[in-house]
Amino acid sequence: MIYLDSAATSLYKPETVPAAMVQALQQMTSPGRGTHESAMAAAECCYQCRERLAKLFHVPGPENVVFTMNATHGLNIAIHSLIHRGSRVLISGYEHNAVTRPLHAYGAEPVIISAPLFAPEQFLREAERLIGTVDAVISTHASNVFGYILPVEQLAELCRRYRKPLILDASQSAGVLEVDFTALGAEFIAMPGHKGLMGPQGTGVLLCKNDTTPLLYGGSGSESRSQTMPDFLPDRLEAGTHNVTGIAGLSAGVKYILEQGCGAIRQRELRLMERFAEQLQDCGELQLFLSSKKELQCGVLSLLPRDMDCNAFAEAMGAENVAVRAGLHCAPLAHQTAGTIGTGTVRFSFSPFNTAAQVEKAAAICKKILKKN
């Protein structure tokens, strides 16, 4: 199979990831729940993973690294901590349902930064016009639909100037783009473990700056006499037994990224995407959502067949053993912004483990399917 759906979940991973998971499954139990060898091995594994994540994302200390189930879990904690009924929240026009649905559930009022694809200057002008009227700001770093890299560094500077708390969704950027928690000054940055960080499903990370409000309550392995959650991180947000097997795999994935470097990974993915797009540039049956500026797009490319349903196209690709995703990608707001809400798109997303031969074959299959239609 040619797997071009890494924006959903990374299938190809370093060999060290499953190896670390097997070792954890066989040798580790629960951190903070004993001083015996298996519990201490688990505690060391979790701490090492926090240290690696803190290094990768320039976090003040490993205690500011909280493990979650996924990015959605982390975003819900962040929103629960900062947003209340009636809050006005500035968001980009490319947010995932992991942001918009919690805002709806909390009765917050989203204020959308309306700007077209790959237009960062217009995005920032609109953000500055609106930021004084809101209580907080939430933005994705890169669109999961179009790969559009938003100008989050400049947005973060606006947040600091206007003293507005920032929540960043790094679901498509973590492990691929540089994400500097300290420089951004965000209150929270949420990310999954199973995408660019190359860990397994069921893992996620929330980088936390200061005050937090627990979303879950229960045992933390510390302060057990108290009936309130501990007042210190990460224990305050980590109720219940850790996913040690998943954390071990995540730690191995992060180690790989630290060794390779985000810049090298990004360049590899960009080359693959550009090679794929070049094969389709003369294909009039397709609209490609491709920026002319490399700095504005990560390795995610959406296509729109002009005379074929997106889901039918993706099914035809699957029948040819090419894995892609079609539809709204859990981000209807992004499609409203880009004008594709009525059709959705077919998304191709690339991994550093893909090969040039794979993407060329996938492009040839695209052309074959369109000719048959």
Coordinates of C-alpha atoms in Angstrom, one line a residue:
M1 CA 0.0 0.0 0.0
I2 CA 1.1 3.6 -0.7
Y3 CA 0.1 5.4 2.4
L4 CA -0.6 9.1 1.8
D5 CA -2.7 9.9 4.9
S6 CA -0.1 10.9 7.5
A7 CA -2.1 14.0 8.4
A8 CA -4.6 11.6 10.0
T9 CA -2.1 9.1 11.6
S10 CA 1.5 8.3 10.8
L11 CA 1.5 4.7 9.7
Y12 CA 5.2 4.5 8.8
K13 CA 7.3 4.9 12.0
P14 CA 10.9 4.4 13.1
E15 CA 11.5 0.8 14.1
T16 CA 12.4 2.0 17.6
V17 CA 8.8 3.0 18.2
P18 CA 7.1 -0.5 18.2
A19 CA 10.3 -2.0 19.9
A20 CA 9.9 0.5 22.8
M21 CA 6.2 -0.3 23.1
V22 CA 6.9 -4.0 23.3
Q23 CA 9.5 -3.5 26.0
A24 CA 7.2 -1.3 28.0
L25 CA 4.3 -3.8 27.7
Q26 CA 6.6 -6.6 29.0
Q27 CA 8.5 -4.7 31.7
M28 CA 6.6 -1.6 32.9
T29 CA 3.6 -1.1 35.1
S30 CA 2.3 2.3 36.5
P31 CA 4.5 5.3 37.4
G32 CA 4.0 6.7 40.9
R33 CA 2.2 3.6 42.1
G34 CA 5.1 1.8 43.8
T35 CA 8.8 1.7 44.2
H36 CA 9.3 -1.8 42.8
E37 CA 11.3 -2.3 39.6
S38 CA 8.5 -2.3 37.1
A39 CA 6.9 0.9 38.5
M40 CA 10.2 2.7 38.7
A41 CA 11.0 1.7 35.1
A42 CA 7.6 3.2 34.0
A43 CA 8.3 6.4 36.0
E44 CA 11.7 6.7 34.3
C45 CA 10.2 6.1 30.9
C46 CA 7.6 8.8 31.4
Y47 CA 10.1 11.3 32.8
Q48 CA 12.5 10.7 29.9
C49 CA 9.6 11.3 27.4
R50 CA 8.8 14.6 29.2
E51 CA 12.4 15.6 29.0
R52 CA 12.6 14.9 25.3
L53 CA 9.4 16.8 24.6
A54 CA 10.6 19.8 26.7
K55 CA 13.8 19.9 24.7
L56 CA 12.1 19.6 21.3
F57 CA 9.6 22.4 22.1
H58 CA 11.7 24.6 24.3
V59 CA 9.6 24.1 27.4
P60 CA 10.9 25.5 30.7
G61 CA 10.8 22.1 32.5
P62 CA 9.5 18.6 32.0
E63 CA 6.8 19.2 34.6
N64 CA 5.1 21.6 32.1
V65 CA 4.6 18.6 29.7
V66 CA 1.3 16.9 30.3
F67 CA 0.3 13.6 28.7
T68 CA -3.1 13.4 27.2
M69 CA -5.1 10.9 25.1
N70 CA -4.8 13.0 21.9
A71 CA -4.8 16.6 20.8
T72 CA -8.5 16.9 21.3
H73 CA -8.2 15.9 24.9
G74 CA -5.5 18.6 25.4
L75 CA -7.5 21.3 23.6
N76 CA -10.5 20.5 25.8
I77 CA -8.3 20.9 28.9
A78 CA -7.0 24.2 27.6
I79 CA -10.4 25.5 26.7
H80 CA -11.8 24.3 30.0
S81 CA -9.1 26.2 31.8
L82 CA -9.5 29.6 30.0
I83 CA -12.9 29.8 28.4
H84 CA -16.3 30.4 30.1
R85 CA -19.9 30.9 28.9
G86 CA -20.1 34.2 27.2
S87 CA -16.3 34.4 26.5
R88 CA -15.4 35.9 23.1
V89 CA -12.7 33.9 21.5
L90 CA -10.7 34.9 18.4
I91 CA -10.1 31.9 16.2
S92 CA -8.7 31.3 12.7
G93 CA -10.9 30.4 9.8
Y94 CA -9.2 27.0 9.7
E95 CA -10.0 25.5 13.0
H96 CA -10.8 21.8 13.6
N97 CA -13.9 20.6 15.4
A98 CA -11.7 19.9 18.3
V99 CA -11.7 23.6 18.9
T100 CA -15.1 24.7 17.6
R101 CA -17.2 22.0 19.3
P102 CA -15.8 22.7 22.8
L103 CA -16.4 26.4 22.3
H104 CA -20.0 25.7 21.3
A105 CA -20.4 23.4 24.3
Y106 CA -19.1 26.1 26.7
G107 CA -21.4 28.8 25.2
A108 CA -18.5 30.9 24.0
E109 CA -18.7 33.2 21.1
P110 CA -16.2 32.5 18.3
V111 CA -14.9 35.6 16.5
I112 CA -13.5 34.3 13.2
I113 CA -10.4 35.8 11.5
S114 CA -11.7 35.8 8.0
A115 CA -8.8 35.6 5.5
P116 CA -8.3 33.4 2.3
L117 CA -5.9 30.6 1.9
F118 CA -2.2 31.4 1.9
A119 CA -2.7 35.1 2.7
P120 CA -0.9 35.7 6.0
E121 CA -0.7 39.5 5.7
Q122 CA -4.5 39.7 5.4
F123 CA -4.9 37.2 8.3
L124 CA -2.7 39.4 10.6
R125 CA -4.5 42.6 9.6
E126 CA -7.8 41.1 10.5
A127 CA -6.5 39.6 13.7
E128 CA -5.2 42.9 14.9
R129 CA -8.5 44.6 14.0
L130 CA -10.4 42.1 16.2
I131 CA -8.1 41.1 19.0
G132 CA -9.0 44.0 21.3
T133 CA -12.6 42.8 21.4
V134 CA -12.0 39.2 22.6
D135 CA -11.0 37.4 25.8
A136 CA -8.7 34.8 24.3
V137 CA -7.2 33.5 21.1
I138 CA -7.1 30.0 19.6
S139 CA -5.3 29.2 16.4
T140 CA -4.2 26.1 14.5
H141 CA -0.5 26.3 13.5
A142 CA -1.1 24.5 10.2
S143 CA -4.4 23.5 8.6
N144 CA -5.1 19.8 8.6
V145 CA -7.0 20.2 5.3
F146 CA -4.8 22.5 3.2
G147 CA -1.4 22.4 5.0
Y148 CA -1.5 26.2 5.2
I149 CA 1.0 27.4 7.8
L150 CA -0.5 30.3 9.7
P151 CA 1.6 33.2 10.9
V152 CA 1.4 32.1 14.5
E153 CA 4.6 33.8 15.6
Q154 CA 3.2 37.2 14.7
L155 CA -0.2 36.3 16.1
A156 CA 1.5 35.3 19.4
E157 CA 3.2 38.7 19.4
L158 CA -0.2 40.4 19.0
C159 CA -1.4 38.3 21.9
R160 CA 1.4 39.5 24.1
R161 CA 0.9 43.1 23.1
Y162 CA -2.8 43.0 23.8
R163 CA -2.4 40.7 26.8
K164 CA -4.6 38.0 25.5
P165 CA -4.0 34.3 26.3
L166 CA -3.2 32.1 23.4
I167 CA -4.0 28.4 22.8
L168 CA -2.1 26.8 19.9
D169 CA -3.2 23.7 18.1
A170 CA 0.0 22.1 16.8
S171 CA -1.6 18.9 15.5
Q172 CA -0.2 19.2 12.0
S173 CA 3.0 21.0 13.0
A174 CA 4.5 19.2 15.9
G175 CA 7.5 17.2 14.7
V176 CA 7.6 18.9 11.4
L177 CA 7.8 22.7 12.0
E178 CA 9.7 24.5 14.7
V179 CA 7.4 25.1 17.7
D180 CA 9.0 27.2 20.5
F181 CA 6.8 27.2 23.5
T182 CA 8.9 29.8 25.4
A183 CA 9.2 32.2 22.5
L184 CA 5.5 32.0 21.6
G185 CA 4.4 32.7 25.2
A186 CA 1.3 30.6 24.7
E187 CA -0.7 29.5 27.7
F188 CA -1.2 26.1 26.1
I189 CA 0.0 24.2 23.0
A190 CA -1.8 20.9 22.3
M191 CA -0.7 18.1 19.9
P192 CA -1.3 14.5 19.2
G193 CA 1.4 11.8 19.6
H194 CA 0.3 9.8 16.6
K195 CA 1.0 12.2 13.7
G196 CA 4.3 14.1 13.2
L197 CA 5.7 12.9 16.5
M198 CA 5.4 9.3 15.2
G199 CA 4.1 7.8 18.3
P200 CA 1.0 5.5 18.6
Q201 CA -2.6 6.4 18.7
G202 CA -4.0 7.2 22.1
T203 CA -1.1 9.5 23.0
G204 CA -1.1 13.3 23.1
V205 CA 0.8 16.2 24.7
L206 CA -0.3 19.5 26.3
L207 CA 2.3 22.1 27.0
C208 CA 1.2 24.2 29.9
K209 CA 2.4 27.6 31.0
N210 CA 0.7 28.5 34.3
D211 CA -2.8 28.0 35.8
T212 CA -4.8 25.0 34.7
T213 CA -8.1 23.5 35.6
P214 CA -8.5 19.7 35.6
L215 CA -10.9 18.1 33.2
L216 CA -10.6 14.7 34.9
Y217 CA -10.5 13.9 38.6
G218 CA -9.0 10.9 40.2
G219 CA -5.9 9.2 41.4
S220 CA -2.6 10.9 40.6
G221 CA -0.1 8.9 42.6
S222 CA 0.5 12.0 44.8
E223 CA -1.3 14.0 47.5
S224 CA -3.6 11.0 48.0
R225 CA -5.0 12.3 51.3
S226 CA -6.6 15.3 49.6
Q227 CA -9.9 15.1 47.8
T228 CA -8.8 17.8 45.4
M229 CA -6.4 17.3 42.5
P230 CA -2.8 18.4 43.3
D231 CA -2.0 22.0 42.7
F232 CA 1.2 21.3 40.7
L233 CA 1.9 20.0 37.2
P234 CA 1.8 17.5 35.6
D235 CA -0.1 15.7 38.4
R236 CA -2.9 18.2 38.4
L237 CA -4.0 17.2 34.9
E238 CA -3.1 13.5 34.8
A239 CA -5.8 11.6 36.7
G240 CA -5.7 7.8 36.4
T241 CA -3.3 5.3 35.1
H242 CA -0.9 6.5 32.4
N243 CA -0.7 4.9 28.9
V244 CA 2.9 3.8 29.6
T245 CA 3.1 1.6 26.5
G246 CA 2.0 4.5 24.3
I247 CA 4.3 7.0 26.1
A248 CA 7.3 4.6 25.5
G249 CA 6.5 4.6 21.8
L250 CA 6.0 8.4 21.8
S251 CA 9.4 8.8 23.5
A252 CA 11.1 6.8 20.8
G253 CA 9.4 8.9 18.1
V254 CA 10.4 12.1 19.7
K255 CA 14.0 10.8 20.0
Y256 CA 14.0 10.1 16.3
I257 CA 12.8 13.7 15.6
L258 CA 15.5 15.2 17.8
E259 CA 18.1 13.2 16.0
Q260 CA 16.8 14.0 12.5
G261 CA 15.7 17.6 13.1
C262 CA 12.4 19.1 12.2
G263 CA 13.9 21.1 9.4
A264 CA 15.2 18.0 7.6
I265 CA 11.8 16.2 8.0
R266 CA 9.9 19.2 6.7
Q267 CA 12.2 19.5 3.6
R268 CA 11.7 15.8 2.9
E269 CA 8.0 16.1 3.0
L270 CA 7.9 19.3 0.9
R271 CA 10.0 17.7 -1.8
L272 CA 7.7 14.7 -2.0
M273 CA 4.6 17.0 -2.1
E274 CA 6.1 19.2 -4.8
R275 CA 7.1 16.1 -6.8
F276 CA 3.5 14.8 -6.6
A277 CA 2.1 18.2 -7.5
E278 CA 4.4 18.6 -10.5
Q279 CA 3.0 15.4 -12.0
L280 CA -0.5 16.8 -11.8
Q281 CA 0.0 20.4 -12.7
D282 CA -1.1 19.8 -16.3
C283 CA -4.2 17.8 -15.2
G284 CA -7.1 20.1 -16.0
E285 CA -9.5 17.7 -14.2
L286 CA -8.1 18.7 -10.8
Q287 CA -7.9 21.9 -8.8
L288 CA -4.8 21.8 -6.6
F289 CA -4.7 23.9 -3.4
L290 CA -1.0 24.6 -3.6
S291 CA 0.8 27.7 -2.4
S292 CA 3.4 29.3 -4.7
K293 CA 5.4 30.1 -1.5
K294 CA 7.1 27.1 0.1
E295 CA 7.1 28.7 3.6
L296 CA 3.3 28.8 3.7
Q297 CA 2.6 25.1 3.3
C298 CA 3.6 21.9 5.0
G299 CA 3.3 18.4 3.5
V300 CA -0.4 18.4 3.1
L301 CA -2.1 18.9 -0.2
S302 CA -5.8 19.0 -1.0
L303 CA -7.2 18.3 -4.5
L304 CA -10.6 18.9 -5.9
P305 CA -11.7 16.7 -8.9
R306 CA -13.8 19.0 -11.1
D307 CA -16.2 16.3 -12.4
M308 CA -16.0 13.6 -9.8
D309 CA -17.2 13.2 -6.3
C310 CA -14.4 13.4 -3.7
N311 CA -15.4 10.3 -1.9
A312 CA -15.8 8.3 -5.1
F313 CA -12.3 9.5 -6.1
A314 CA -10.8 8.5 -2.7
E315 CA -12.5 5.1 -3.0
A316 CA -11.0 4.6 -6.4
M317 CA -7.6 5.5 -5.1
G318 CA -8.1 3.0 -2.3
A319 CA -9.0 0.3 -4.8
E320 CA -5.6 1.0 -6.4
N321 CA -4.0 0.5 -3.0
V322 CA -3.4 4.2 -2.3
A323 CA -4.6 5.5 1.1
V324 CA -5.9 9.1 1.1
R325 CA -8.8 10.8 2.8
A326 CA -11.8 12.6 1.4
G327 CA -14.5 14.8 2.8
L328 CA -14.5 17.7 5.3
H329 CA -11.7 16.2 7.5
C330 CA -13.5 17.2 10.7
A331 CA -12.8 20.9 9.8
P332 CA -15.9 22.4 8.2
L333 CA -14.8 25.9 9.1
A334 CA -11.7 25.5 7.0
H335 CA -13.8 24.4 4.0
Q336 CA -16.2 27.3 4.6
T337 CA -13.2 29.7 4.5
A338 CA -11.7 28.1 1.3
G339 CA -15.1 27.7 -0.5
T340 CA -15.1 23.9 -0.5
I341 CA -17.8 23.3 2.1
G342 CA -20.2 21.9 -0.6
T343 CA -17.7 19.4 -2.0
G344 CA -15.0 18.7 0.5
T345 CA -11.6 17.8 -0.9
V346 CA -9.3 14.8 -1.3
R347 CA -6.3 15.1 0.9
F348 CA -2.9 13.7 0.2
S349 CA -0.5 14.0 3.2
F350 CA 3.2 13.0 3.1
S351 CA 5.6 11.3 5.5
P352 CA 9.4 11.4 5.5
F353 CA 9.2 7.6 5.0
N354 CA 7.4 8.0 1.7
T355 CA 9.5 7.6 -1.5
A356 CA 9.6 9.5 -4.7
A357 CA 8.6 6.3 -6.6
Q358 CA 5.5 6.1 -4.4
V359 CA 4.3 9.6 -5.0
E360 CA 5.0 9.4 -8.8
K361 CA 2.9 6.2 -8.9
A362 CA 0.1 7.8 -6.9
A363 CA 0.0 10.7 -9.3
A364 CA -0.2 8.3 -12.3
I365 CA -3.1 6.5 -10.6
C366 CA -4.8 9.9 -10.1
K367 CA -4.6 10.6 -13.8
K368 CA -5.8 7.1 -14.7
I369 CA -8.9 7.4 -12.4
L370 CA -9.8 10.8 -13.9
K371 CA -9.5 9.5 -17.5
K372 CA -11.9 6.6 -16.6
N373 CA -14.5 8.9 -15.1

